Amino acid sequence: MKVTLQVNGGQFTKYGKREISKSMYFKGRDFIYAGLLLKKTKDQHGHVYLHLICQGLEIILKSKLLLKDYDKFKKDIKDKLGHDLLKIVDCWKYECNRNRIDKRFYEEIKQLSTFYKKHHLRYGNFTDIFFDPRQFRTVVTTKQLLRLILTTD
């Protein structure tokens, strides 16, 4: 069966924008869950685990911004925030009135963002040789993400 879809312009309704944002959230949540499952395996696949946690965080926070104001954040998410986790966390913190962010969480994100935004956790590069992924602390980040997921689902 072959299915094709062609969209020529148009705009999403409020309902459509909300559904897109919710779909993004669930994808982000599933990246987190996949990372946690992968971490439990014997090999642990450290770089992939870290990438999945970072990608989940990025998508969940971006979805939260879109749920708040889709039209305001749609362009910024791609053009201004990109894959920079610090920018994303700071924007989410400001826009969603999250003034109390655990300093340990912020420090973990700061360290991870350096590698994530340059795709060093995804593609083969110098980090595979010189950095042991177990050196990254993700305990606070994982707890914060799970708390965020549990309060949203």
Coordinates of C-alpha atoms in Angstrom, one line a residue:
M1 CA 0.0 0.0 0.0
K2 CA 1.4 3.4 -1.0
V3 CA 0.3 6.5 0.9
T4 CA 1.2 10.0 -0.1
L5 CA 0.5 13.3 1.5
Q6 CA 0.9 16.7 0.0
V7 CA 0.4 19.8 2.1
N8 CA 0.3 23.2 0.4
G9 CA 0.5 26.0 2.9
G10 CA -2.2 26.4 5.5
Q11 CA -2.0 26.7 9.2
F12 CA -2.7 24.4 12.1
T13 CA -5.6 24.9 14.4
K14 CA -5.1 25.3 18.2
Y15 CA -6.0 21.6 18.5
G16 CA -3.5 20.6 15.8
K17 CA -0.7 22.6 17.4
R18 CA -1.4 21.0 20.8
E19 CA -1.4 17.5 19.3
I20 CA 1.9 18.2 17.6
S21 CA 3.4 19.5 20.8
K22 CA 2.0 16.5 22.8
S23 CA 3.4 14.1 20.2
M24 CA 6.8 15.7 20.6
Y25 CA 6.6 15.3 24.4
F26 CA 5.8 11.6 24.1
K27 CA 8.8 11.1 21.7
G28 CA 11.1 12.8 24.2
R29 CA 9.7 10.7 27.0
D30 CA 10.4 7.6 25.0
F31 CA 14.0 8.6 24.3
I32 CA 14.5 8.9 28.0
Y33 CA 12.9 5.5 28.6
A34 CA 15.0 3.9 25.8
G35 CA 18.2 5.4 27.4
L36 CA 17.3 4.0 30.8
L37 CA 16.6 0.6 29.4
L38 CA 19.9 0.7 27.5
K39 CA 21.8 1.7 30.6
K40 CA 20.6 -1.5 32.3
T41 CA 22.2 -3.7 29.7
K42 CA 25.5 -5.4 30.3
D43 CA 27.4 -3.3 27.7
Q44 CA 25.7 0.0 28.8
H45 CA 26.6 1.8 25.5
G46 CA 27.5 5.0 27.4
H47 CA 27.7 7.5 24.6
V48 CA 24.3 6.3 23.2
Y49 CA 22.7 6.4 26.7
L50 CA 23.9 10.0 27.2
H51 CA 22.7 11.0 23.7
L52 CA 19.2 9.5 24.4
I53 CA 19.0 11.3 27.7
C54 CA 20.0 14.6 26.2
Q55 CA 17.7 14.2 23.2
G56 CA 14.8 13.3 25.5
L57 CA 15.5 16.4 27.6
E58 CA 15.7 18.6 24.5
I59 CA 12.5 17.4 23.0
I60 CA 10.5 17.4 26.3
L61 CA 11.5 21.0 27.1
K62 CA 10.8 22.2 23.6
S63 CA 7.4 20.5 23.6
K64 CA 6.6 22.3 26.9
L65 CA 7.5 25.6 25.2
L66 CA 5.3 24.8 22.3
L67 CA 2.4 23.8 24.5
K68 CA 2.8 27.2 26.2
D69 CA 2.8 29.2 23.0
Y70 CA 3.2 27.3 19.7
D71 CA 3.3 30.3 17.5
K72 CA 5.9 32.2 19.7
F73 CA 8.3 29.3 20.0
K74 CA 8.1 27.3 16.8
K75 CA 10.7 29.4 14.9
D76 CA 12.9 30.0 18.0
I77 CA 13.2 26.3 18.7
K78 CA 15.0 25.7 15.5
D79 CA 16.7 29.0 14.8
K80 CA 17.7 30.2 18.3
L81 CA 17.8 27.3 20.6
G82 CA 19.0 24.5 18.3
H83 CA 20.5 21.6 20.3
D84 CA 22.1 23.8 23.0
L85 CA 20.7 22.2 26.2
L86 CA 21.7 25.2 28.3
K87 CA 19.8 27.6 26.1
I88 CA 16.8 25.3 26.1
V89 CA 16.8 24.9 29.9
D90 CA 17.2 28.6 30.4
C91 CA 14.4 29.4 28.1
W92 CA 12.1 26.8 29.6
K93 CA 13.1 28.0 33.1
Y94 CA 12.2 31.6 32.3
E95 CA 9.1 31.0 30.2
C96 CA 7.6 28.3 32.4
N97 CA 8.4 30.1 35.7
R98 CA 10.8 27.4 36.9
N99 CA 12.9 29.6 39.1
R100 CA 14.2 26.8 41.4
I101 CA 16.3 24.5 39.3
D102 CA 18.7 22.2 41.2
K103 CA 22.2 23.5 40.8
R104 CA 23.5 19.9 40.4
F105 CA 21.0 19.4 37.5
Y106 CA 22.2 22.6 35.9
E107 CA 25.9 21.6 36.2
E108 CA 25.2 18.1 34.7
I109 CA 23.4 19.8 31.8
K110 CA 26.2 22.2 31.3
Q111 CA 28.7 19.4 31.0
L112 CA 26.5 17.3 28.7
S113 CA 25.5 20.2 26.5
T114 CA 29.1 20.8 25.4
F115 CA 29.2 17.4 23.8
Y116 CA 25.5 17.0 22.8
K117 CA 25.2 20.3 20.8
K118 CA 28.2 19.4 18.7
H119 CA 26.9 15.8 18.1
H120 CA 29.9 14.3 19.9
L121 CA 27.7 11.7 21.6
R122 CA 26.1 10.6 18.4
Y123 CA 28.9 10.3 15.8
G124 CA 32.3 8.7 16.1
N125 CA 35.0 11.3 17.0
F126 CA 37.7 12.1 19.6
T127 CA 35.3 11.6 22.5
D128 CA 35.2 7.9 21.8
I129 CA 38.9 7.7 22.5
F130 CA 39.5 10.2 25.2
F131 CA 36.4 10.4 27.3
D132 CA 34.8 7.6 29.3
P133 CA 31.1 8.2 29.2
R134 CA 30.9 7.0 32.8
Q135 CA 32.6 10.1 33.9
F136 CA 29.4 12.1 33.3
R137 CA 27.1 12.3 36.2
T138 CA 23.5 12.0 35.1
V139 CA 21.9 11.0 38.4
V140 CA 20.2 14.4 39.1
T141 CA 19.3 14.9 35.5
T142 CA 17.6 11.5 35.3
K143 CA 15.7 12.1 38.5
Q144 CA 14.6 15.6 37.3
L145 CA 13.5 14.2 34.0
L146 CA 11.5 11.4 35.6
R147 CA 9.9 13.9 37.9
L148 CA 9.0 16.1 35.0
I149 CA 7.6 13.1 33.1
L150 CA 5.6 11.8 36.1
T151 CA 4.0 15.3 36.7
T152 CA 3.1 15.6 33.0
D153 CA 1.7 12.2 32.0

